[in-house]
Coordinates of C-alpha atoms in Angstrom, one line a residue:
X1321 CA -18.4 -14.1 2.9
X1322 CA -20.7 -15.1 5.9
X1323 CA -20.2 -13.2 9.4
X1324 CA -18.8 -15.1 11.8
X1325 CA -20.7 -15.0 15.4
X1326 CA -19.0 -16.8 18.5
X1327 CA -21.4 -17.4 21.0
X1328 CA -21.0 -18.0 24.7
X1329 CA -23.3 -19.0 27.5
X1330 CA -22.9 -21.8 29.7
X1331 CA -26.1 -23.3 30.1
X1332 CA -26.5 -25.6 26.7
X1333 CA -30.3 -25.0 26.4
X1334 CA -29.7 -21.5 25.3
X1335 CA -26.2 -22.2 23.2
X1336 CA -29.2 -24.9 21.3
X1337 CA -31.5 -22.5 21.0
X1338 CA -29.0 -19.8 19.3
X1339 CA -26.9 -21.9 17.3
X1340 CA -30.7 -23.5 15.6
X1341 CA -31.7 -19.7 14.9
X1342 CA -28.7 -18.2 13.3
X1343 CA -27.2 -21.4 12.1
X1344 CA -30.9 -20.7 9.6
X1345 CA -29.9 -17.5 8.8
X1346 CA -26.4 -18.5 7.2
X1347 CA -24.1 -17.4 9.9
X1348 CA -20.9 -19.2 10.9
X1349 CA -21.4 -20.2 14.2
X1350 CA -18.8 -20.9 17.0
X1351 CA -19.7 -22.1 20.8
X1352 CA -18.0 -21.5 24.0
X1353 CA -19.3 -22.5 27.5
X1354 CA -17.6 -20.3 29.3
X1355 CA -14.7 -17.2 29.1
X1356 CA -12.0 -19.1 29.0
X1357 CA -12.6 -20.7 26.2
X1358 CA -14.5 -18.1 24.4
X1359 CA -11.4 -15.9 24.7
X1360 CA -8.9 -18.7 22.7
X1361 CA -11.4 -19.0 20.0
X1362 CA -11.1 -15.4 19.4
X1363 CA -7.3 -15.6 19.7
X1364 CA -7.5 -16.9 16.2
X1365 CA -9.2 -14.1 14.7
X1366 CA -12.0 -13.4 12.7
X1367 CA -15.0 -12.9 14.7
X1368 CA -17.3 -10.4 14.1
X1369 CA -20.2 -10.7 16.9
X1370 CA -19.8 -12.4 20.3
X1371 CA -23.4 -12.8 22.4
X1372 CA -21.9 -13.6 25.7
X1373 CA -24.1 -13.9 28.9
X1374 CA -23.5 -11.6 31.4
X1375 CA -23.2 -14.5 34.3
X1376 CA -20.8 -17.4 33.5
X1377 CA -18.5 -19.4 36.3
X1378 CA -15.0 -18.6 36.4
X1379 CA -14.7 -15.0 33.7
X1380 CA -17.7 -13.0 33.8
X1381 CA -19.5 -11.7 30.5
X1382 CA -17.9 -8.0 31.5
X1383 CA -14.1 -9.7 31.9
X1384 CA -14.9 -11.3 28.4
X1385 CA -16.0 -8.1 26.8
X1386 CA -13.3 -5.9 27.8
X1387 CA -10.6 -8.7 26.9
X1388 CA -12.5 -9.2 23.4
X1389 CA -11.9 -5.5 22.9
X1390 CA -8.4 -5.8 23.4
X1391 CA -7.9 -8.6 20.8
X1392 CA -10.3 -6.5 18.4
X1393 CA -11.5 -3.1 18.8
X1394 CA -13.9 -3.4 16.1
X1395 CA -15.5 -7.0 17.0
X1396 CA -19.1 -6.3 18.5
X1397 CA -20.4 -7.9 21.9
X1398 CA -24.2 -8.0 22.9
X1399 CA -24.9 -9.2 26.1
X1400 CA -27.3 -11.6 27.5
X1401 CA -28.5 -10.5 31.1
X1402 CA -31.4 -12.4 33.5
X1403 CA -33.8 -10.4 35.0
X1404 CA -32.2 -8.0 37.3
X1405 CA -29.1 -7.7 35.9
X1406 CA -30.2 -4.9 33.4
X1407 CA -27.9 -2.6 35.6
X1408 CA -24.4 -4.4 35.1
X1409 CA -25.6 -4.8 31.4
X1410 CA -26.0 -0.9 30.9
X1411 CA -22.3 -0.6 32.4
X1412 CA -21.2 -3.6 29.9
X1413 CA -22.6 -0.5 27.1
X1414 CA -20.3 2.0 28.3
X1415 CA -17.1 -0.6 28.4
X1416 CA -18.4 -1.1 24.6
X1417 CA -20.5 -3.5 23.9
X1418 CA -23.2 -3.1 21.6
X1419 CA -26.2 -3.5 22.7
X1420 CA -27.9 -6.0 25.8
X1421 CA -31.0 -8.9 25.5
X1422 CA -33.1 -9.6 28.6
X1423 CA -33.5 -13.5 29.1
X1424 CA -36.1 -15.0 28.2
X1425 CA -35.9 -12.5 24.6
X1426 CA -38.0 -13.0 21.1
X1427 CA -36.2 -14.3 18.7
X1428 CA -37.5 -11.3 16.2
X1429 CA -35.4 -9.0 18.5
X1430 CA -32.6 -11.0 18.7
X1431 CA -32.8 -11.3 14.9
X1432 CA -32.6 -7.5 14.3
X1433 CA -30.0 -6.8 16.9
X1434 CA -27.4 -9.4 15.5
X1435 CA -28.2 -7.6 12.1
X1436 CA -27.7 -4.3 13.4
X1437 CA -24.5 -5.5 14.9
X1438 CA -23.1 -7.1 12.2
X1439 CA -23.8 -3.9 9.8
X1440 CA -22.0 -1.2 12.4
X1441 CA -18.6 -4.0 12.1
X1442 CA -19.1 -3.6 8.5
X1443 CA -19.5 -0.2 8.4
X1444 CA -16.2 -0.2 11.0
X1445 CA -14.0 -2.4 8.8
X1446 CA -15.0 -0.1 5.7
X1447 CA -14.2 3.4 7.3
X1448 CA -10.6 1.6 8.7
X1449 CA -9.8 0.5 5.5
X1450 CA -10.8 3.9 4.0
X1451 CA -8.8 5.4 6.4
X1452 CA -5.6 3.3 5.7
X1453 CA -6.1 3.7 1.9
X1454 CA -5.9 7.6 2.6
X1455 CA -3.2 7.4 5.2
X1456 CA -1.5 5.6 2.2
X1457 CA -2.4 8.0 -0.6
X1458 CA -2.4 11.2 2.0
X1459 CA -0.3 9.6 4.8
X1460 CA 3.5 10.5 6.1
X1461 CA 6.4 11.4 2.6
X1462 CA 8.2 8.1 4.1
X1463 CA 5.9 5.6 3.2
X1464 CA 6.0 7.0 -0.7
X1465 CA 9.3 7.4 -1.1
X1466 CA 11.3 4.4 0.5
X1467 CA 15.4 4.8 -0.1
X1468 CA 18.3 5.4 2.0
X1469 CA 20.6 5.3 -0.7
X1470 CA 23.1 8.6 -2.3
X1471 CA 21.7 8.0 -5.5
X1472 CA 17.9 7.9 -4.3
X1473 CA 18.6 11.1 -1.6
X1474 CA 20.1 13.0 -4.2
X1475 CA 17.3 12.6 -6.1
X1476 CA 14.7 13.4 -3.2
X1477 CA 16.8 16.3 -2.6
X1478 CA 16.3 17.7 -6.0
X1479 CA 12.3 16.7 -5.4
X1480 CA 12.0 18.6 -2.4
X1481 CA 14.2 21.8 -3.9
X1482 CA 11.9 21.7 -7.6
X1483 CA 9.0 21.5 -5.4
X1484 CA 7.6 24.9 -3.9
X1485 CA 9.1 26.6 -7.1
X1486 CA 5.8 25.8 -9.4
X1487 CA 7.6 25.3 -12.4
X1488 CA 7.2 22.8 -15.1
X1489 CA 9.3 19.8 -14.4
X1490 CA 10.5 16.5 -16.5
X1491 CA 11.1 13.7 -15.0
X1492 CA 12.9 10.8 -16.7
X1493 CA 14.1 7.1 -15.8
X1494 CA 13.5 3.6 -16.3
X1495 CA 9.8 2.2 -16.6
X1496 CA 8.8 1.2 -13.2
X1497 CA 11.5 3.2 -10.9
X1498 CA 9.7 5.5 -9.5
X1499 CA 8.6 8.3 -11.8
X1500 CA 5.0 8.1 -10.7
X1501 CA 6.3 8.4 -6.9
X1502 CA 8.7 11.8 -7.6
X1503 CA 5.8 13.5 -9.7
X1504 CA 3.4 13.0 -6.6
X1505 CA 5.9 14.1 -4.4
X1506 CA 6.3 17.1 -6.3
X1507 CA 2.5 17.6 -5.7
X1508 CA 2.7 16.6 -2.1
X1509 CA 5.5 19.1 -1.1
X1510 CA 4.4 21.7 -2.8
X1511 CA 1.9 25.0 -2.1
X1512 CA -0.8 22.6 -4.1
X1513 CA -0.7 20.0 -1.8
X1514 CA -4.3 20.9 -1.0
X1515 CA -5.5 21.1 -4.3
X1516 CA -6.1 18.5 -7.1
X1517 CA -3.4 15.8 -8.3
X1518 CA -4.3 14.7 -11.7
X1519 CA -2.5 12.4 -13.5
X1520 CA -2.8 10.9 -17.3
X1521 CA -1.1 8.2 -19.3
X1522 CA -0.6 10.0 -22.4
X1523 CA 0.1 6.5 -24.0
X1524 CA -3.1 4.7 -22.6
X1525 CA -5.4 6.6 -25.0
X1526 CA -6.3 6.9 -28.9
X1527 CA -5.1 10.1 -30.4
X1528 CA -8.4 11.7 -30.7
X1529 CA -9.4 11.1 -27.0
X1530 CA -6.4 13.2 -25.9
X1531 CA -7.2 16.4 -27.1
X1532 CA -10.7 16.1 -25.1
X1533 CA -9.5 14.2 -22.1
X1534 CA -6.9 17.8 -22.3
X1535 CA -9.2 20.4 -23.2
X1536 CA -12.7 19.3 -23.0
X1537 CA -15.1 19.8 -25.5
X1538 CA -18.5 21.3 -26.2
X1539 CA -21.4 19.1 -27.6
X1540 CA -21.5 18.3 -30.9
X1541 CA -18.1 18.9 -31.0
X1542 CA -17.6 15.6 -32.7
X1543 CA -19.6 12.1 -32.9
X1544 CA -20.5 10.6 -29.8
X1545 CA -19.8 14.5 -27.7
X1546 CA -23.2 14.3 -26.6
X1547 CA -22.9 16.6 -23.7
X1548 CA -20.2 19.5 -22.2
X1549 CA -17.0 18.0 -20.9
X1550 CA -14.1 20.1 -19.0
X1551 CA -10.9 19.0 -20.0
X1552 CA -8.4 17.9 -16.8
X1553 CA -6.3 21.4 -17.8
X1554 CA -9.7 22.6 -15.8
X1555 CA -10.1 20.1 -13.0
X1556 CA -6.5 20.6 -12.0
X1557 CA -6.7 24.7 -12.4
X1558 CA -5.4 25.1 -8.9
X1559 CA -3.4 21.7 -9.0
X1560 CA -0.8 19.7 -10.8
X1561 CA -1.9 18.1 -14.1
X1562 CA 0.8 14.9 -14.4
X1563 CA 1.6 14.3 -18.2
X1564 CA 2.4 10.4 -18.0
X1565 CA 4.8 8.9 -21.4
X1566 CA 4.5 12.4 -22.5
X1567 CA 6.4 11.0 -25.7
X1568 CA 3.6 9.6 -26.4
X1569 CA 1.6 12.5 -26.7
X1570 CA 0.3 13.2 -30.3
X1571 CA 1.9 15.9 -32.5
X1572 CA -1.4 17.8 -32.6
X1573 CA -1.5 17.8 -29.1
X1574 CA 2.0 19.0 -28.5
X1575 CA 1.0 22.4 -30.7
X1576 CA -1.8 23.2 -27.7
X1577 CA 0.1 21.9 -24.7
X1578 CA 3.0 24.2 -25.9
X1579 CA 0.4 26.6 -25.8
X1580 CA -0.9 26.6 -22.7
X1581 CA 2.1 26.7 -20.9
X1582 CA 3.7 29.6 -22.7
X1583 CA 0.1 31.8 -22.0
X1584 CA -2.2 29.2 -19.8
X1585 CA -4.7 29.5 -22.7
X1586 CA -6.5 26.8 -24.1
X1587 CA -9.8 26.0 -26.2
X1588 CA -12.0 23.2 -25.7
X1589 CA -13.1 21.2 -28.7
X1590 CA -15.8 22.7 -31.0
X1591 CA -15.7 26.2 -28.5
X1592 CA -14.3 29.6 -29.5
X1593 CA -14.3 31.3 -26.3
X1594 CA -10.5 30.7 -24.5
X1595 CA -10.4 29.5 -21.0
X1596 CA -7.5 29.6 -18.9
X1597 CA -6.1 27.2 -16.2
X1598 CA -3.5 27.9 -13.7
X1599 CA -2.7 23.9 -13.7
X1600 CA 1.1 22.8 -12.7
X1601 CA 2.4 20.6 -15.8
X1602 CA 4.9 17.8 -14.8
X1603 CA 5.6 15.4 -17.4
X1604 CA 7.5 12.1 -17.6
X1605 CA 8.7 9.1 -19.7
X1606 CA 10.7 6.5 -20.4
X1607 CA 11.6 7.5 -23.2
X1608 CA 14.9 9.7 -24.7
X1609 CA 13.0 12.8 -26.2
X1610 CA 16.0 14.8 -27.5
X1611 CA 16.1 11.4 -30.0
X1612 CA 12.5 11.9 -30.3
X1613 CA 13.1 15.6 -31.2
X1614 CA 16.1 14.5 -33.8
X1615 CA 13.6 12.2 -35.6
X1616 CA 10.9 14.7 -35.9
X1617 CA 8.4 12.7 -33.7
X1618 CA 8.6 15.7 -30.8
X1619 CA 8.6 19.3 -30.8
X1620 CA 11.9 21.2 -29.8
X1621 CA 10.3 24.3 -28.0
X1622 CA 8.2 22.0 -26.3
X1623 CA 10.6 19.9 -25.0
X1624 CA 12.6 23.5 -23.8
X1625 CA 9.6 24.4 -21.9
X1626 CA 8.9 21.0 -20.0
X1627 CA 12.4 20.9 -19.4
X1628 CA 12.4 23.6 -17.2
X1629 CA 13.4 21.5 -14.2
X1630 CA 14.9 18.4 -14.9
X1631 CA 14.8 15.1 -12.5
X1632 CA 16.1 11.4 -13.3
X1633 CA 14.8 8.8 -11.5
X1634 CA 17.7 6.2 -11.2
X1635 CA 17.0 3.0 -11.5
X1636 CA 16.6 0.2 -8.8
X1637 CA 19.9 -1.7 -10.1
X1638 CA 21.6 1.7 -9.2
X1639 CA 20.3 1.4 -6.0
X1640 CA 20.8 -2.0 -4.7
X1641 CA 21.3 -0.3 -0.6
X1642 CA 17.3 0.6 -0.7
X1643 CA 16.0 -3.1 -2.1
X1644 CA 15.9 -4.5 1.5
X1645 CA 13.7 -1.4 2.9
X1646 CA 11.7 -1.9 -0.4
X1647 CA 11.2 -5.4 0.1
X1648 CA 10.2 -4.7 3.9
X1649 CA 7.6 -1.5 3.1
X1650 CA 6.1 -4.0 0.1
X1651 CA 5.5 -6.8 1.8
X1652 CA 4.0 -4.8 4.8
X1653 CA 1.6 -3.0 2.7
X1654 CA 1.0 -6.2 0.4
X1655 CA 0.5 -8.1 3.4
X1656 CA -1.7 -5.5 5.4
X1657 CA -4.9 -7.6 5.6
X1658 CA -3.0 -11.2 6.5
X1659 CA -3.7 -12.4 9.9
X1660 CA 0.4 -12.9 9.9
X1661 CA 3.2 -11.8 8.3
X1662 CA 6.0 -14.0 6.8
X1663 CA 10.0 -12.8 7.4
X1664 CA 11.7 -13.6 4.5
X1665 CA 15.8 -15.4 4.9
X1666 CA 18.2 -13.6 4.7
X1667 CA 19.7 -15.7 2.1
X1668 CA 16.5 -14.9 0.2
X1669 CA 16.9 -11.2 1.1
X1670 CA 20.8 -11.3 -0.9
X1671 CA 18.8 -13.1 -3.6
X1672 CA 16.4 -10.1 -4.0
X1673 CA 19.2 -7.8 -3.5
X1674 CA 21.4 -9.2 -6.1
X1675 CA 19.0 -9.5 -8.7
X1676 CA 18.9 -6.9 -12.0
X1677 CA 15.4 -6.0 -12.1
X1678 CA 15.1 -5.0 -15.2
X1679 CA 11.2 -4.1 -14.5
X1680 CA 12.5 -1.9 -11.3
X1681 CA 10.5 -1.3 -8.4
X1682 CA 7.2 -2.2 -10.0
X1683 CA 8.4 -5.4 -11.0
X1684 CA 10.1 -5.7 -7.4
X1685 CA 6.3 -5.3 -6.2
X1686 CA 4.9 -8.1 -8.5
X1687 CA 7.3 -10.3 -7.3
X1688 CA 6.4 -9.5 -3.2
X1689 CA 2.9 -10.1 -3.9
X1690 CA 3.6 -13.1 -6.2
X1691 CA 5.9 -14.4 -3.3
X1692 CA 3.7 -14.0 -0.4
X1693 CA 0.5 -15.8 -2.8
X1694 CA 2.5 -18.8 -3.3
X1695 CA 4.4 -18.8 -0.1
X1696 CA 3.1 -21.7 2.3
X1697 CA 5.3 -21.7 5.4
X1698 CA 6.1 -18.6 8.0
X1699 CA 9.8 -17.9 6.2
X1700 CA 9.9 -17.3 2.5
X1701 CA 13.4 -18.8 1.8
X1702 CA 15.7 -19.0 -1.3
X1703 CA 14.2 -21.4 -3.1
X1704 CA 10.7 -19.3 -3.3
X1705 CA 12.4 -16.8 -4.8
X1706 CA 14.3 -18.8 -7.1
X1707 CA 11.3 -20.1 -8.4
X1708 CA 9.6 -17.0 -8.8
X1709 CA 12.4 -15.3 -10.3
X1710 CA 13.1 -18.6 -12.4
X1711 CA 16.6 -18.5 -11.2
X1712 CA 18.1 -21.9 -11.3
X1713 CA 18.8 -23.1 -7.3
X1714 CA 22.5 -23.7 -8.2
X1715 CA 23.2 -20.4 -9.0
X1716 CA 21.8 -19.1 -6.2
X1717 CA 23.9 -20.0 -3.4
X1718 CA 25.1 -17.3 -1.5
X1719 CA 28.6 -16.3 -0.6
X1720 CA 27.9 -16.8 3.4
X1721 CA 26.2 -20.3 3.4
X1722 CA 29.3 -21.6 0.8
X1723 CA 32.4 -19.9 1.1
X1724 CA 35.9 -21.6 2.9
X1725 CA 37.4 -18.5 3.4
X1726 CA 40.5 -20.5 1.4
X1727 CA 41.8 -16.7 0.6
X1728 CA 42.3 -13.3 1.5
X1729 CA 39.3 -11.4 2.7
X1730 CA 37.9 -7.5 2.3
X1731 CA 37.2 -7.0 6.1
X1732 CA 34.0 -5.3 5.5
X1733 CA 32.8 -8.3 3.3
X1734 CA 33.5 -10.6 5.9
X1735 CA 31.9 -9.0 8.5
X1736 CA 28.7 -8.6 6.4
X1737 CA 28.7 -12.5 5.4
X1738 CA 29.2 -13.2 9.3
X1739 CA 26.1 -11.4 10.1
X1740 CA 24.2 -13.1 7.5
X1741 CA 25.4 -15.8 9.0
X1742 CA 24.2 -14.8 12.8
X1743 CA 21.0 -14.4 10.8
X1744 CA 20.4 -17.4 9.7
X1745 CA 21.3 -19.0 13.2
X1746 CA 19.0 -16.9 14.8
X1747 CA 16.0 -17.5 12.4
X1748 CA 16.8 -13.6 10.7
X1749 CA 15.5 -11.8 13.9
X1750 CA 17.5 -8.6 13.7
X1751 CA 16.8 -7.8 17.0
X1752 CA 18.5 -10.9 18.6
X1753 CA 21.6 -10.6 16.3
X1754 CA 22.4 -7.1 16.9
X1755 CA 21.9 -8.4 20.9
X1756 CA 24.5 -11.2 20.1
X1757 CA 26.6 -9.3 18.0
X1758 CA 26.9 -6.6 20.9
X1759 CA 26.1 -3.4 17.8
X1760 CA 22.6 -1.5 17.4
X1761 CA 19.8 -2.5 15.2
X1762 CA 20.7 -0.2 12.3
X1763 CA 24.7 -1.4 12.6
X1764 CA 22.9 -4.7 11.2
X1765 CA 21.1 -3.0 8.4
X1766 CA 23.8 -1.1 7.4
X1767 CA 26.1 -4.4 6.7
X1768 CA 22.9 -5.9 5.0
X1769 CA 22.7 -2.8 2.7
X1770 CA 26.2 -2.6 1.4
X1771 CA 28.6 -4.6 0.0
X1772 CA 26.3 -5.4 -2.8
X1773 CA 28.4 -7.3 -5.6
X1774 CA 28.7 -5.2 -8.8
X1775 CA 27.4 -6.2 -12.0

């Protein structure tokens, strides 16, 4: 995509001059005559490089850098200075901005200053998105592991408890609730947590890939082993190896991994020399081993020694109380690059809340992104979800848009309808309803959470 450079000077000649020069080059190009104006084109976002000229009538170039910086503190200013203003433009460097040209300038140095310019915002937006990815990956336990629920803190309770005791641990549950997030966690909250995290989907790979994705392999070992491999037992020596669909695993494999973790011996493919490996095994699946066991198709002792600490992740329909954080931490993190983010009805909210979710929380996350992709407007309301969910509109209506109140009431259920109610009327700004309602923030959230109608 082409940079976008905003130019402003108020004397046209020069506006000409740069607009025919970069406009060559294949930049988009926007114009302002003066600060004012430069300053509500950049309200809109998306520019990367303002040349603004040091001298304008009403804001200065200075006024316009330092209030550019505020909207964006990665967007990069040059300045444009006459002759004998090279003093005010060195003090424009130290508020910031990039770099100063002394009218008249070549066009070959204005050239390779605009280049340089554009490559350090580049190199900015690439070391802030780097930094949000680790933040993410690296970045404070609440952002992974979303839930305010009993069922959810039980089980982060357990978490934290199996954690620090480096044992082997199983985790079970549904596909998609969350199995991925506890083993990490596990990792994360552990004495490891500085050492390496590596995971493997036992059920993504052909049975004779693996043994050697396991233990390695010397050359030669079989066809196509044209070099020494280290298995991941190795890489994650110090750290946590995370066993995916362990069910999956192959019966050959099962003989070795039981193995290792009795001694922490292993041999690579085609070696006879043992290595050892100090790697923390968790393992996980969907599936119900102890049948698996019963039919032959997994090995009793090794299911005894990966069952040394047991944790089931319950599913999302067991948790109904944590969908609206869910749905608010997804569509945050879905919707991190969007120049806005959409709030979503509460009507559409109890939708989301009510529904089965058979795919759990990673299907809950296909259906954010899917929701905020085909959303148009600033609200996503019921019908958006409807259609994404393919939930027929009549179905869908809730309780606090269509009931008469013809009959006896549960106080609490009232009083949450109400306050979806409130909601609606106050275009779902939680702040304004807990205002109106004369309770706190969370009193809101509370009502919103519970009450959920059983299946």
């Amino acid at each position: 995509m082409s940079r976008h450079i905003l130019i402003v000077d108020d004397e046209a000649l020069y506006r000409q001059l740069l607009t025919s020069r970069l406009g060559r080059a294949g930049y988009r190009l926007s114009e302002a005559a003066d600060g004012e104006a430069a300053l509500e084109c950049a309200q809109h976002g998306g520019i990367d490089l303002a040349l603004v000229d040091i001298k304008m009538p009403g804001i200065d170039g200075i006024e316009v850098l330092k209030r550019l910086k505020e909207l964006d503190p990665l967007i990069e200013v040059v300045i444009l200075t006459g002759h004998g203003n090279v003093d005010t433009a060195i003090s424009a460097m130290k508020l910031g901005a990039f770099d100063y040209l002394s009218k008249p300038y070549k066009l070959t140095e204005l050239d390779i200053v605009v280049e340089r310019a554009l490559e350090k915002r580049a190199m900015a937006q690439r070391c802030a998105a780097l930094s949000a990815e680790i933040a993410h990956l690296r970045g404070p336990e609440e952002a992974a592991v979303i839930g305010a629920s009993a069922a959810w803190q039980r089980t982060l309770a357990l978490v934290r408890k199996a954690a620090p005791l480096d044992l082997p641990v199983l985790i079970t549950g549904e596909s998609g609730a969350g199995k991925e997030v506890v083993a990490s966690a596990l990792h994360r909250w552990s004495g490891r947590a500085l050492e390496s995290y590596v995971p493997l989907n036992c059920g993504l790979l052909d049975d004779d890939l693996v043994e050697s994705e396991l233990f390695g392999h010397k050359r030669g070992a079989f066809s196509g082993a044209t070099s020494d491999k280290d298995g991941l037992f190795q890489v994650a020596s110090a750290g946590t190896l995370f066993l995916d669909e362990i069910g999956e695993l192959p019966a050959a494999c099962q003989a070795k991994l039981l193995r290792v973790l009795d001694s922490g011996e292993f041999r690579q493919l085609g070696a006879t020399a043992l290595r050892r490996t100090h790697a923390r095994v968790i393992a996980a699946t969907h599936r119900d081993l102890d049948a698996l066991v019963a039919e032959g198709k997994f090995r009793h002792d090794l299911l005894y020694r990966l069952n040394v600490v047991h944790i089931h992740v319950p599913a999302l329909r067991e948790r109904r109380e944590d969908i609206p954080l869910l749905v608010d931490y997804l569509m945050r993190r879905a919707a991190s690059h969007a120049a806005r983010l959409p709030r979503i009805s509460p009507a559409a909210l109890s939708l989301l809340s009510d529904y089965p979710w058979p795919g759990n929380v990673r299907e809950l996350r296909n259906v954010i992104e899917r929701l905020l992709v085909f959303n148009d407007g600033e609200t996503i309301d019921e019908a958006t979800v409807c259609s994404i969910l393919s939930i027929p509109s009549e179905k869908a209506s809730t309780a606090a848009a269509q009931r008469a109140f013809s009959a006896i009431t549960p106080l609490e259920e009232f009083e949450r309808e109400y306050i979806v109610w409130v909601l609606d009327k106050l275009d779902g700004n939680i702040s304004a309803a807990a205002h109106a309602l004369g309770v706190s923030r969370s009193t809101v959230y509370r009502f919103l959470r519970t009450a959920q109608p059983a299946e």
